[in-house]
CSV table of C-alpha atoms and ligand atoms in Angstrom, one decimal:
chain,number,residue,atom,x,y,z
A,1407,UNK,CA,-13.6,25.3,25.4
A,1408,UNK,CA,-16.1,22.9,23.9
A,1409,UNK,CA,-15.7,22.4,20.2
A,1410,UNK,CA,-19.3,21.2,19.7
A,1411,UNK,CA,-18.0,18.3,17.5
A,1412,UNK,CA,-17.9,14.6,18.3
A,1413,UNK,CA,-16.8,11.6,16.4
A,1414,UNK,CA,-18.8,8.4,15.9
A,1415,UNK,CA,-18.5,5.0,14.2
A,1416,UNK,CA,-21.4,2.8,13.4
A,1417,UNK,CA,-19.6,-0.5,14.2
A,1418,UNK,CA,-19.4,-3.7,12.1
A,1419,UNK,CA,-22.3,-5.3,13.9
A,1420,UNK,CA,-24.6,-2.4,13.3
A,1421,UNK,CA,-23.7,-2.3,9.6
A,1422,UNK,CA,-24.1,-6.1,9.2
A,1423,UNK,CA,-27.6,-6.0,10.7
A,1424,UNK,CA,-28.7,-3.2,8.4
A,1425,UNK,CA,-29.1,-0.6,11.1
A,1426,UNK,CA,-27.2,2.3,9.3
A,1427,UNK,CA,-30.4,4.1,8.2
A,1428,UNK,CA,-32.2,3.8,11.6
A,1429,UNK,CA,-29.2,5.0,13.6
A,1430,UNK,CA,-28.6,7.9,11.2
A,1431,UNK,CA,-32.3,8.8,11.5
A,1432,UNK,CA,-31.9,9.0,15.3
A,1433,UNK,CA,-28.7,11.1,15.0
A,1434,UNK,CA,-30.5,13.6,12.7
A,1435,UNK,CA,-33.6,13.7,14.8
A,1436,UNK,CA,-31.4,14.5,17.9
A,1437,UNK,CA,-30.2,17.6,16.0
A,1438,UNK,CA,-26.7,16.7,15.0
A,1439,UNK,CA,-25.3,18.1,11.7
A,1440,UNK,CA,-23.1,15.7,9.7
A,1441,UNK,CA,-19.7,17.4,9.1
A,1442,UNK,CA,-18.0,14.3,7.6
A,1443,UNK,CA,-19.1,10.7,6.8
A,1444,UNK,CA,-17.8,7.6,5.1
A,1445,UNK,CA,-18.2,3.8,4.8
A,1446,UNK,CA,-14.8,2.4,5.4
A,1447,UNK,CA,-13.1,-0.7,6.9
A,1448,UNK,CA,-10.4,-0.5,9.6
A,1449,UNK,CA,-7.2,-2.5,9.2
A,1450,UNK,CA,-5.7,-4.3,12.1
A,1451,UNK,CA,-3.1,-1.6,12.4
A,1452,UNK,CA,-5.8,1.1,12.3
A,1453,UNK,CA,-7.8,-0.6,15.1
A,1454,UNK,CA,-4.7,-1.2,17.2
A,1455,UNK,CA,-3.8,2.5,16.9
A,1456,UNK,CA,-7.3,3.9,17.4
A,1457,UNK,CA,-7.9,1.7,20.5
A,1458,UNK,CA,-4.3,2.0,21.8
A,1459,UNK,CA,-5.6,3.2,25.2
A,1460,UNK,CA,-7.1,-0.3,25.7
A,1461,UNK,CA,-4.1,-2.3,24.6
A,1462,UNK,CA,-3.5,-3.8,28.1
A,1463,UNK,CA,-7.1,-4.8,28.6
A,1464,UNK,CA,-8.1,-8.5,28.3
A,1465,UNK,CA,-10.7,-7.7,25.6
A,1466,UNK,CA,-8.2,-5.9,23.3
A,1467,UNK,CA,-7.7,-8.8,20.8
A,1468,UNK,CA,-11.4,-9.4,20.6
A,1469,UNK,CA,-12.0,-5.6,20.1
A,1470,UNK,CA,-9.5,-5.5,17.2
A,1471,UNK,CA,-11.0,-8.6,15.6
A,1472,UNK,CA,-14.5,-7.2,15.9
A,1473,UNK,CA,-13.7,-3.7,14.7
A,1474,UNK,CA,-11.9,-5.0,11.6
A,1475,UNK,CA,-14.3,-7.7,10.5
A,1476,UNK,CA,-16.4,-5.5,8.2
A,1477,UNK,CA,-17.2,-2.0,7.2
A,1478,UNK,CA,-18.0,0.8,9.6
A,1479,UNK,CA,-19.6,4.2,9.1
A,1480,UNK,CA,-17.3,6.9,10.4
A,1481,UNK,CA,-18.7,10.4,11.0
A,1482,UNK,CA,-18.0,13.7,12.6
A,1483,UNK,CA,-21.1,15.3,14.1
A,1484,UNK,CA,-21.7,18.9,15.2
A,1485,UNK,CA,-24.2,20.2,17.7
A,1486,UNK,CA,-24.0,22.4,20.8
A,1487,UNK,CA,-22.6,20.2,23.7
A,1488,UNK,CA,-21.9,17.4,21.1
A,1489,UNK,CA,-19.7,15.0,23.1
A,1490,UNK,CA,-22.0,14.8,26.1
A,1491,UNK,CA,-25.3,14.9,24.2
A,1492,UNK,CA,-24.1,12.2,21.8
A,1493,UNK,CA,-23.1,9.9,24.7
A,1494,UNK,CA,-26.5,10.4,26.2
A,1495,UNK,CA,-28.1,9.5,22.8
A,1496,UNK,CA,-26.0,6.3,22.5
A,1497,UNK,CA,-26.4,5.1,26.1
A,1498,UNK,CA,-24.1,3.1,28.4
A,1499,UNK,CA,-21.2,1.0,27.0
A,1500,UNK,CA,-23.0,-2.1,28.1
A,1501,UNK,CA,-26.4,-2.2,26.4
A,1502,UNK,CA,-27.8,-4.0,29.5
A,1503,UNK,CA,-27.2,-0.8,31.4
A,1504,UNK,CA,-28.3,1.6,28.6
A,1505,UNK,CA,-31.4,3.8,29.1
A,1506,UNK,CA,-34.6,3.0,27.2
A,1507,UNK,CA,-34.7,4.6,23.8
A,1508,UNK,CA,-30.9,4.9,23.4
A,1509,UNK,CA,-29.1,3.6,20.3
A,1510,UNK,CA,-27.3,0.9,22.2
A,1511,UNK,CA,-30.5,-0.2,24.0
A,1512,UNK,CA,-32.2,-0.5,20.7
A,1513,UNK,CA,-29.4,-1.9,18.5
A,1514,UNK,CA,-26.4,-3.3,20.6
A,1515,UNK,CA,-26.0,-6.9,21.4
A,1516,UNK,CA,-23.4,-6.9,24.2
A,1517,UNK,CA,-20.7,-4.8,25.9
A,1518,UNK,CA,-18.3,-5.9,23.2
A,1519,UNK,CA,-20.5,-5.6,20.2
A,1520,UNK,CA,-22.2,-2.3,21.2
A,1521,UNK,CA,-23.2,-0.9,17.7
A,1522,UNK,CA,-21.8,2.6,18.0
A,1523,UNK,CA,-18.8,4.6,19.2
A,1524,UNK,CA,-19.0,8.1,20.7
A,1525,UNK,CA,-15.9,10.2,21.7
A,1526,UNK,CA,-15.5,10.7,25.4
A,1527,UNK,CA,-14.0,14.2,25.3
A,1528,UNK,CA,-13.5,17.2,23.0
A,1529,UNK,CA,-9.8,16.4,22.7
A,1530,UNK,CA,-10.5,12.8,21.7
A,1531,UNK,CA,-13.2,13.9,19.3
A,1532,UNK,CA,-10.7,16.0,17.5
A,1533,UNK,CA,-8.0,13.2,17.5
A,1534,UNK,CA,-10.5,10.5,16.4
A,1535,UNK,CA,-12.0,12.7,13.7
A,1536,UNK,CA,-8.6,13.5,12.3
A,1537,UNK,CA,-7.7,9.8,12.3
A,1538,UNK,CA,-10.4,9.1,9.8
A,1539,UNK,CA,-10.8,12.3,7.8
A,1540,UNK,CA,-8.7,14.9,6.1
A,1541,UNK,CA,-9.6,18.5,6.2
A,1542,UNK,CA,-11.0,18.5,2.7
A,1543,UNK,CA,-13.5,15.7,3.8
A,1544,UNK,CA,-15.0,17.9,6.5
A,1545,UNK,CA,-17.9,20.3,5.6
B,264,CMP,P1,-16.3,2.0,23.0
B,264,CMP,O1,-16.6,2.5,24.4
B,264,CMP,O2,-16.9,2.6,21.8
B,264,CMP,O3,-14.8,1.8,22.9
B,264,CMP,C1,-14.1,0.8,23.5
B,264,CMP,C2,-14.7,-0.5,23.2
B,264,CMP,O4,-14.2,-1.7,23.8
B,264,CMP,C3,-16.2,-0.5,23.7
B,264,CMP,O5,-16.9,0.4,23.0
B,264,CMP,C4,-16.5,-1.9,23.4
B,264,CMP,O6,-16.7,-2.2,22.0
B,264,CMP,C5,-15.2,-2.6,23.9
B,264,CMP,N1,-15.3,-3.1,25.3
B,264,CMP,C6,-15.4,-2.3,26.4
B,264,CMP,N2,-15.5,-3.1,27.5
B,264,CMP,C7,-15.5,-4.3,27.0
B,264,CMP,C8,-15.5,-5.6,27.7
B,264,CMP,N3,-15.6,-5.7,29.0
B,264,CMP,N4,-15.5,-6.7,27.0
B,264,CMP,C9,-15.4,-6.6,25.6
B,264,CMP,N5,-15.3,-5.5,24.9
B,264,CMP,C10,-15.4,-4.3,25.6
């Protein structure tokens, strides 16, 4: 059953370029409620664990370096059909393939530095949210 929650990170490139406000505005305008949110920085161990599914990929070392190089905004978002609707809002992994008006089309530079993360399933949304937030940080 759908939980109606998803997990997102505004990645280091988006934070460095000053896009936090604009991206949060798009998230609010699309009808998502913020359940949890923080500015934080992943350690190498955090990133290796969070992205463990990609550890055999060629881009894994680059991904870990990128995701640990500066702060991120981590958040849990709530809305009917949250996982799918949020992935529509952010657009394709590669901004070159992302639809017009999506967050990645507007703010992502490349497939590696793609500005924002969105969970790919309800199960992963719960796992990823619990990775970053304790129960008392969710509202
Ligand atoms: P995301 O889909 O949020 O989670 C996995 C991340 O790995 C992805 O965003 C990109 O940041 C990165 N990634 C995926 N494919 C590539 C690739 N071909 N080259 C470099 N980085 C990638």
